[in-house]
Coordinates of C-alpha atoms in Angstrom, one line a residue:
M1 CA 115.8 203.6 159.9
P2 CA 114.4 201.3 157.2
R3 CA 116.8 200.2 154.4
S4 CA 116.1 201.5 150.9
T5 CA 114.9 199.0 148.4
I6 CA 116.2 201.2 145.5
V7 CA 119.4 200.1 143.9
Q8 CA 121.6 203.2 143.5
D9 CA 124.4 203.7 141.0
Y10 CA 127.9 203.7 142.5
K11 CA 129.3 207.3 142.7
F12 CA 132.9 207.6 141.8
A13 CA 135.0 209.7 144.1
E14 CA 135.2 213.4 143.3
K15 CA 138.4 215.1 142.5
G16 CA 140.6 215.3 145.5
Q17 CA 139.0 212.4 147.2
S18 CA 140.6 208.9 147.5
Q19 CA 139.2 206.3 145.2
T20 CA 138.1 203.0 146.9
M21 CA 139.9 200.1 145.3
T22 CA 137.8 197.5 143.6
L23 CA 138.3 193.9 144.7
D24 CA 140.2 193.2 141.6
D25 CA 142.5 196.1 142.2
A26 CA 143.0 195.1 145.8
L27 CA 143.8 191.5 144.7
L28 CA 146.3 192.6 142.1
A29 CA 148.0 194.9 144.6
S30 CA 148.2 192.0 147.1
I31 CA 149.8 189.7 144.4
L32 CA 152.4 192.3 143.5
T33 CA 153.2 193.3 147.1
N34 CA 153.7 189.6 148.2
D35 CA 155.4 188.6 145.0
I36 CA 152.9 185.9 144.3
K37 CA 153.7 184.0 141.1
R38 CA 153.7 180.5 139.7
P39 CA 156.7 178.6 141.0
K40 CA 159.4 177.8 138.5
G41 CA 160.2 174.2 137.8
Y42 CA 157.2 172.6 139.5
T43 CA 153.5 172.8 139.7
V44 CA 151.3 173.1 142.7
S45 CA 147.6 171.9 142.6
Y46 CA 145.0 173.0 145.1
H47 CA 142.0 170.8 145.7
T48 CA 138.9 172.0 147.4
N49 CA 135.1 171.8 147.3
P50 CA 132.9 174.4 148.9
E51 CA 130.3 171.8 149.8
V52 CA 132.6 170.3 152.4
E53 CA 132.7 173.5 154.3
R54 CA 128.9 173.6 154.9
H55 CA 128.7 170.5 157.0
H56 CA 128.3 170.8 160.8
F57 CA 129.2 168.2 163.5
G58 CA 127.1 170.0 166.1
Q59 CA 127.3 173.2 168.1
S60 CA 129.5 172.0 170.8
H61 CA 131.7 169.7 168.7
P62 CA 135.4 170.8 168.3
M63 CA 135.5 169.9 164.6
K64 CA 134.5 172.9 162.6
P65 CA 134.6 172.4 158.8
W66 CA 134.1 176.2 158.5
R67 CA 137.9 176.4 159.2
L68 CA 138.2 175.5 155.5
T69 CA 136.2 178.5 154.5
L70 CA 138.6 180.8 156.4
T71 CA 141.6 179.1 154.9
N72 CA 140.4 179.5 151.4
K73 CA 139.5 183.1 152.0
I74 CA 143.0 184.0 153.2
V75 CA 144.6 182.0 150.3
M76 CA 142.5 183.9 147.8
A77 CA 143.0 187.3 149.5
Y78 CA 146.7 187.0 149.1
G79 CA 146.2 185.9 145.5
M80 CA 147.9 182.5 146.1
H81 CA 145.4 180.8 144.0
T82 CA 146.8 182.5 140.9
A83 CA 150.0 180.6 141.4
M84 CA 148.4 177.2 141.5
D85 CA 146.2 174.9 139.4
N86 CA 142.9 174.9 141.2
Y87 CA 140.4 172.0 141.1
V88 CA 136.9 171.6 142.5
S89 CA 137.2 168.1 143.7
R90 CA 134.7 165.3 143.1
A91 CA 133.2 163.0 145.6
A92 CA 134.8 159.5 145.9
T93 CA 132.6 156.7 144.8
K94 CA 131.4 153.9 147.1
E95 CA 133.8 151.5 145.4
E96 CA 136.7 153.9 146.0
L97 CA 135.8 154.2 149.7
M98 CA 135.9 150.4 149.9
M99 CA 139.5 150.3 148.7
F100 CA 140.3 150.4 152.4
H101 CA 137.1 150.3 154.4
T102 CA 134.9 147.2 154.7
Q103 CA 131.6 147.1 152.7
G104 CA 129.6 146.8 155.9
Y105 CA 131.1 149.9 157.4
I106 CA 130.7 152.0 154.3
E107 CA 127.1 150.9 153.9
A108 CA 126.4 151.8 157.5
L109 CA 128.0 155.2 157.0
E110 CA 125.9 155.6 153.9
Q111 CA 122.6 154.7 155.4
V112 CA 122.6 156.1 159.0
T113 CA 121.1 159.6 159.5
P114 CA 119.9 161.5 162.5
Y115 CA 116.3 160.9 161.2
N116 CA 116.3 157.2 160.6
M117 CA 118.0 156.6 163.9
N118 CA 115.4 158.8 165.7
L119 CA 118.1 160.5 167.7
A120 CA 116.2 163.6 168.7
N121 CA 115.8 162.4 172.3
Y122 CA 118.4 159.7 172.2
T123 CA 121.8 159.6 173.8
Y124 CA 124.1 157.3 172.0
S125 CA 127.6 155.9 172.3
A126 CA 130.0 153.7 170.3
E127 CA 128.6 150.7 172.1
D128 CA 125.2 151.3 170.4
F129 CA 126.7 150.9 166.9
P130 CA 129.2 148.0 167.1
P131 CA 131.6 148.0 165.4
W132 CA 131.1 151.3 163.6
G133 CA 132.4 153.6 166.4
F134 CA 129.7 156.3 166.1
G135 CA 129.3 158.3 169.3
D136 CA 130.1 161.6 170.9
D137 CA 133.5 162.0 169.1
C138 CA 132.0 160.8 165.8
P139 CA 128.4 162.0 165.8
I140 CA 125.8 161.2 163.2
F141 CA 125.0 164.4 161.4
D142 CA 123.2 165.5 158.2
G143 CA 125.2 164.8 155.1
M144 CA 127.8 162.7 156.9
Y145 CA 128.4 160.2 154.0
R146 CA 128.6 163.0 151.5
Y147 CA 131.0 164.9 153.6
C148 CA 133.3 161.8 153.8
A149 CA 133.0 161.1 150.1
L150 CA 134.0 164.7 149.3
Y151 CA 137.1 165.1 151.4
T152 CA 138.3 161.6 150.3
G153 CA 137.6 162.4 146.7
A154 CA 139.8 165.5 147.0
S155 CA 142.7 163.5 148.4
M156 CA 142.4 160.9 145.7
D157 CA 142.2 163.6 143.0
A158 CA 145.3 165.2 144.5
A159 CA 147.2 161.9 144.5
Q160 CA 146.2 161.4 140.9
R161 CA 147.7 164.7 139.9
L162 CA 151.0 163.6 141.4
T163 CA 151.0 160.2 139.7
S164 CA 150.1 161.7 136.3
G165 CA 152.9 164.2 136.6
Q166 CA 150.5 167.2 136.3
S167 CA 151.6 168.4 139.8
Q168 CA 154.7 167.9 141.9
I169 CA 152.9 169.3 145.0
A170 CA 149.2 168.7 145.6
I171 CA 147.2 170.2 148.5
N172 CA 143.9 169.2 150.1
W173 CA 143.3 170.9 153.4
S174 CA 139.9 169.1 153.9
G175 CA 141.7 165.7 154.1
G176 CA 144.2 164.2 156.6
L177 CA 141.7 162.4 158.8
H178 CA 144.1 159.9 160.2
H179 CA 142.2 158.1 163.0
A180 CA 139.5 156.3 160.9
K181 CA 139.9 152.5 161.0
K182 CA 139.0 149.9 158.5
S183 CA 135.6 149.2 160.1
A184 CA 135.1 152.1 162.5
A185 CA 135.0 155.8 162.9
S186 CA 137.4 157.3 165.5
G187 CA 138.6 160.6 166.7
F188 CA 136.4 162.8 164.5
C189 CA 137.4 160.7 161.5
Y190 CA 135.0 158.5 159.5
V191 CA 136.9 157.7 156.3
N192 CA 140.6 157.5 156.2
D193 CA 141.3 159.5 153.0
I194 CA 145.1 159.3 153.7
V195 CA 145.1 155.5 153.3
N196 CA 143.0 155.8 150.1
A197 CA 145.4 158.4 148.6
I198 CA 148.5 156.3 149.5
L199 CA 146.9 153.2 148.0
H200 CA 146.6 155.2 144.7
L201 CA 150.2 156.4 145.0
L202 CA 151.4 152.8 145.5
L203 CA 150.1 151.9 142.0
Y204 CA 153.0 154.1 140.7
H205 CA 155.5 154.5 143.5
P206 CA 157.4 151.6 145.0
R207 CA 157.8 153.4 148.4
V208 CA 155.8 156.1 150.1
L209 CA 156.8 157.9 153.3
Y210 CA 153.9 159.1 155.4
I211 CA 154.7 162.0 157.9
D212 CA 152.2 163.1 160.5
I213 CA 152.7 166.4 162.5
D214 CA 149.3 166.4 164.2
V215 CA 149.4 166.6 168.0
H216 CA 147.6 163.2 168.0
H217 CA 149.2 159.9 166.9
G218 CA 148.4 158.9 163.3
D219 CA 147.2 155.5 164.5
G220 CA 144.7 154.8 161.7
V221 CA 147.3 155.1 158.9
E222 CA 149.9 153.2 160.9
Q223 CA 147.5 150.3 161.4
A224 CA 146.5 150.2 157.7
F225 CA 150.2 149.8 156.6
W226 CA 151.4 147.9 159.7
S227 CA 152.5 144.8 157.7
T228 CA 154.0 146.3 154.6
D229 CA 157.5 147.7 153.7
R230 CA 156.1 149.8 150.9
V231 CA 154.9 152.5 153.3
M232 CA 156.9 153.9 156.2
T233 CA 154.8 155.8 158.7
L234 CA 156.4 158.5 160.8
S235 CA 154.4 160.3 163.5
F236 CA 155.4 163.2 165.7
H237 CA 152.8 163.5 168.5
K238 CA 152.0 164.0 172.1
Y239 CA 152.1 160.6 173.8
D240 CA 150.4 159.6 177.1
K241 CA 149.0 156.1 177.1
L242 CA 146.3 156.8 179.7
E243 CA 145.6 160.6 179.5
F244 CA 145.9 161.6 175.8
F245 CA 144.0 160.3 172.8
P246 CA 144.5 157.8 171.2
G247 CA 147.1 156.6 173.7
T248 CA 149.3 154.9 171.1
G249 CA 152.6 155.6 169.4
P250 CA 155.5 155.0 171.9
L251 CA 159.0 155.1 170.6
E252 CA 159.4 151.3 170.8
S253 CA 156.4 150.7 168.6
T254 CA 158.1 150.2 165.2
G255 CA 155.9 147.6 163.5
P256 CA 155.3 143.9 163.8
E257 CA 157.6 142.1 166.3
S258 CA 158.5 139.3 163.9
L259 CA 161.4 140.3 161.6
E260 CA 159.9 138.0 159.0
N261 CA 157.0 140.4 158.7
A262 CA 157.7 142.9 155.9
G263 CA 156.4 145.8 158.0
A264 CA 158.9 145.3 160.8
H265 CA 160.7 148.6 161.6
H266 CA 158.6 150.5 159.1
S267 CA 156.4 152.3 161.7
M268 CA 158.3 155.2 163.3
N269 CA 156.9 157.1 166.3
V270 CA 158.3 160.2 168.0
P271 CA 156.5 160.6 171.3
L272 CA 156.7 164.2 172.6
N273 CA 155.7 165.7 175.9
D274 CA 153.8 168.9 176.7
G275 CA 155.1 172.3 175.8
I276 CA 157.7 171.6 173.1
E277 CA 159.1 174.8 171.6
D278 CA 159.7 175.9 168.0
T279 CA 163.5 175.3 167.8
Q280 CA 163.3 171.9 169.5
Y281 CA 160.5 170.8 167.2
E282 CA 162.2 172.0 164.0
R283 CA 165.5 170.4 164.9
T284 CA 164.0 167.1 165.9
F285 CA 161.8 167.0 162.8
K286 CA 164.6 167.7 160.4
D287 CA 167.0 165.2 162.1
I288 CA 164.6 162.4 162.0
V289 CA 162.9 163.0 158.6
G290 CA 166.4 163.4 157.0
R291 CA 167.5 160.0 158.4
C292 CA 164.3 158.3 157.3
V293 CA 164.5 159.6 153.8
E294 CA 168.2 158.7 153.5
T295 CA 167.6 155.1 154.6
Y296 CA 164.2 154.3 153.2
R297 CA 164.5 156.3 150.0
P298 CA 160.8 157.0 149.3
T299 CA 159.7 158.0 145.9
A300 CA 156.8 160.1 147.2
I301 CA 155.8 161.7 150.5
V302 CA 152.4 162.3 152.1
L303 CA 152.5 165.0 154.8
Q304 CA 149.6 165.4 157.3
C305 CA 149.7 168.9 158.7
G306 CA 147.4 168.7 161.7
A307 CA 147.1 172.3 163.1
D308 CA 146.3 171.1 166.7
S309 CA 150.0 171.0 167.3
L310 CA 150.0 174.8 167.3
G311 CA 150.2 176.7 170.6
G312 CA 146.8 177.7 171.9
D313 CA 144.8 175.0 170.1
R314 CA 141.6 173.9 171.9
L315 CA 142.8 170.3 172.1
G316 CA 146.6 170.8 171.8
V317 CA 149.4 170.9 174.4
F318 CA 152.4 172.2 172.4
N319 CA 153.9 175.7 172.2
L320 CA 154.4 175.9 168.5
N321 CA 154.1 179.0 166.3
I322 CA 152.9 179.1 162.7
K323 CA 156.3 179.6 161.2
A324 CA 157.8 176.6 163.0
H325 CA 155.1 174.4 161.8
G326 CA 155.5 175.7 158.3
A327 CA 159.3 175.1 158.5
C328 CA 158.4 171.3 158.5
V329 CA 156.6 171.8 155.3
E330 CA 159.5 173.8 153.8
F331 CA 162.0 171.1 154.8
T332 CA 159.8 168.3 153.4
K333 CA 159.3 170.3 150.2
S334 CA 163.1 170.8 149.9
L335 CA 163.6 167.0 149.5
G336 CA 162.3 167.3 145.9
L337 CA 159.9 164.4 145.9
P338 CA 156.3 164.3 144.8
L339 CA 154.4 165.7 147.8
L340 CA 150.8 165.4 148.9
I341 CA 150.0 167.9 151.6
L342 CA 146.9 167.3 153.7
G343 CA 145.1 168.9 156.7
G344 CA 144.0 167.1 159.8
G345 CA 143.3 168.2 163.3
G346 CA 143.0 171.8 164.4
Y347 CA 140.2 173.2 166.6
T348 CA 140.8 176.9 166.8
P349 CA 139.6 177.8 163.3
R350 CA 141.2 181.3 163.0
N351 CA 144.6 179.8 163.8
V352 CA 144.0 176.7 161.6
S353 CA 143.3 178.9 158.7
R354 CA 146.3 181.1 159.3
L355 CA 148.6 178.1 159.4
W356 CA 147.2 176.3 156.3
A357 CA 147.3 179.6 154.3
Y358 CA 150.9 180.1 155.3
E359 CA 151.8 176.6 154.4
T360 CA 150.1 177.1 151.0
A361 CA 152.4 180.1 150.6
V362 CA 155.4 177.9 151.5
A363 CA 154.3 175.3 148.9
I364 CA 154.3 177.9 146.1
G365 CA 157.6 179.5 147.2
A366 CA 156.1 182.6 148.7
K367 CA 156.9 182.1 152.4
D368 CA 157.9 185.8 152.9
V369 CA 154.3 187.0 152.5
S370 CA 153.3 190.0 154.5
P371 CA 152.4 189.3 158.1
N372 CA 149.4 191.6 157.9
L373 CA 146.3 189.9 156.4
P374 CA 145.2 191.8 153.3
A375 CA 142.6 194.5 154.1
H376 CA 140.1 192.9 151.7
T377 CA 140.2 189.5 153.4
P378 CA 136.6 188.3 154.1
F379 CA 135.8 187.8 157.8
L380 CA 138.8 190.0 158.7
N381 CA 137.3 190.9 162.1
H382 CA 137.5 187.2 163.0
F383 CA 141.2 187.7 163.2
A384 CA 141.1 190.8 165.5
P385 CA 142.7 192.5 167.2
D386 CA 146.0 192.0 165.4
R387 CA 144.7 190.8 162.0
S388 CA 148.1 189.1 161.6
L389 CA 149.1 185.9 159.8
F390 CA 151.6 185.2 162.6
P391 CA 150.1 185.9 166.0
P392 CA 152.3 184.9 169.0
L393 CA 150.4 181.7 169.6
S394 CA 152.9 180.3 172.1
E395 CA 152.2 183.2 174.4
F396 CA 148.4 182.9 174.5
K397 CA 148.1 179.6 176.3
R398 CA 151.6 178.4 177.3
Y399 CA 152.3 174.9 178.5
E400 CA 155.3 174.0 180.7
N401 CA 158.0 172.5 178.4
K402 CA 158.6 168.9 179.5
N403 CA 160.9 168.1 176.6
T404 CA 164.6 168.3 177.6
N405 CA 167.2 168.4 174.9
K406 CA 168.5 165.1 176.3
Y407 CA 165.1 163.5 175.9
L408 CA 164.8 164.7 172.3
A409 CA 168.3 163.5 171.5
G410 CA 167.2 160.1 172.8
L411 CA 164.3 160.1 170.4
V412 CA 166.6 160.8 167.5
E413 CA 168.9 158.1 168.6
G414 CA 166.0 155.6 169.0
I415 CA 164.7 156.2 165.5
T416 CA 168.3 155.9 164.1
E417 CA 168.7 152.6 165.9
S418 CA 165.4 151.3 164.4
L419 CA 166.5 152.4 160.9
R420 CA 169.6 150.2 161.2
Y421 CA 167.4 147.2 161.0
L422 CA 166.4 148.1 157.5
K423 CA 168.6 146.5 154.9
G424 CA 168.3 149.4 152.5
A425 CA 165.1 150.4 150.6
P426 CA 162.8 147.5 149.7
S427 CA 162.9 146.5 146.0
V428 CA 159.5 146.3 144.5
Q429 CA 158.5 144.7 141.2
M430 CA 156.4 147.4 139.5
R431 CA 154.0 146.6 136.7
Y432 CA 153.3 149.2 134.0
I433 CA 150.4 151.5 135.0
P434 CA 148.9 153.8 132.4
P435 CA 148.7 157.5 132.9
G436 CA 146.0 159.2 135.0
L437 CA 142.4 158.6 134.3
D438 CA 141.9 162.0 132.8
R439 CA 144.7 161.3 130.3
I440 CA 143.1 158.0 129.4
R441 CA 139.8 159.8 128.9
D442 CA 141.4 162.4 126.7
D443 CA 143.1 159.7 124.6
V444 CA 139.9 157.8 124.1
E445 CA 138.0 160.9 123.1
R446 CA 140.7 161.9 120.6
E447 CA 140.7 158.4 119.1
I448 CA 136.9 158.5 118.8
K449 CA 137.1 161.9 117.0
E450 CA 139.8 160.5 114.7
E451 CA 137.8 157.4 113.9
K452 CA 134.7 159.5 113.2
A453 CA 136.7 161.8 110.9
D454 CA 137.9 158.8 109.0
L455 CA 134.4 157.4 108.7
D456 CA 133.1 160.7 107.5
Q457 CA 135.8 160.9 104.9
N458 CA 135.2 157.4 103.6
R459 CA 131.5 158.0 103.5
R460 CA 131.9 161.2 101.4
A461 CA 134.2 159.3 99.1
R462 CA 131.7 156.5 98.6
E463 CA 128.8 158.9 98.1
A464 CA 130.7 160.9 95.5
G465 CA 131.3 157.7 93.5
L466 CA 127.6 156.7 93.4
G467 CA 126.7 159.2 90.7
V468 CA 126.2 158.0 87.1
H469 CA 127.0 159.9 83.9
G470 CA 124.7 162.7 83.4
E471 CA 123.4 162.8 87.0
L472 CA 123.4 166.2 88.8
Y473 CA 125.7 166.1 91.8
R474 CA 126.0 168.8 94.4
D475 CA 128.8 168.6 97.0

């Protein structure tokens, strides 16, 4: 049957029939039902750009930027966006990308495309592009440079909101790409937005604690700050030197071996085995993070919330459920420090979006949201059959738990021993840094307006005094 091309007026329900809610009514009902409101005593900012979501790594590639679309749809369906300051993020400039990465690498990233490399019938690998690392894991795709600039710009904007005091918690789910190196792409990551964001935080904060709960080791961030005591990196991850990417991050890897190097004992690694359960993970996380914060005394925290540590993830090996992962965000938030929350890995999009939406709820103080996704959530059938925010992920694809309580206690003890080498928090001579760039811009614009007003007033006074006796003057 052909579809009509005639636009028909909406017919309201007749008496006795139920009225279909409008989207606004449905959203308001969701806000009231889930007690969504702006948190008291702190501000949460949410940084996103729809353009990031449209990029595509390739049909068979595990990384799906569309997971961000699903995340934002759930966040908005619950009405969480009404409790936050929302920003459409800008793209980072080339100069900002080179705050960490080398000029040669960024220019290669900027210039290479599937067209100028003539890749239609060409199989390529990392060896073909030394030392840039492009290959199967990090393919060359349309808009690659723009994609990197957008997610990095969002992380830098989020960091700026923290340093300016406009936000106490800032969220960028498109960021958290922790494998990228100074001169090479790695593990689906091209630009290390985390390093850029931390570099901005260090302009204002003497010490930053970076926490990584991705299933993969946060090797790129660790390498970037290997020789400094102003950043402590703490990574919870699956470790297997030969069989699991990137094969780094054993317990004994705590920074440079020389104690004369400032970075010694400032890289903490928590190597986990397959199948860790909710209670084990939560307990280990809280024990170790608590000790690190007590000893290192950071003034800001960056938390990478990779969703591939969830049970059932396409590339994961843990048995974690969404609430256990979110409990790590809740604990970190409870420390009361400026907090930058980033995304990361996660290769089952429907579960990634559930997790990051829930952790957004945790950030705004609404962790008791309804487990049933709102009926007006776009793409709701994508979450069938249960349409729940909290599906039993640990039951879908269960791994044998190879983490004994004794082994986990040994990890806590090992981290505690490493922390004993630190002689208190490092003292840093901080120079005065002006407020955020947007405040500088506002101040300059205000000064320009004031100067213009003064000039106009002086001009009018001079013009009024030019008249001579008997001359007609009109104001």
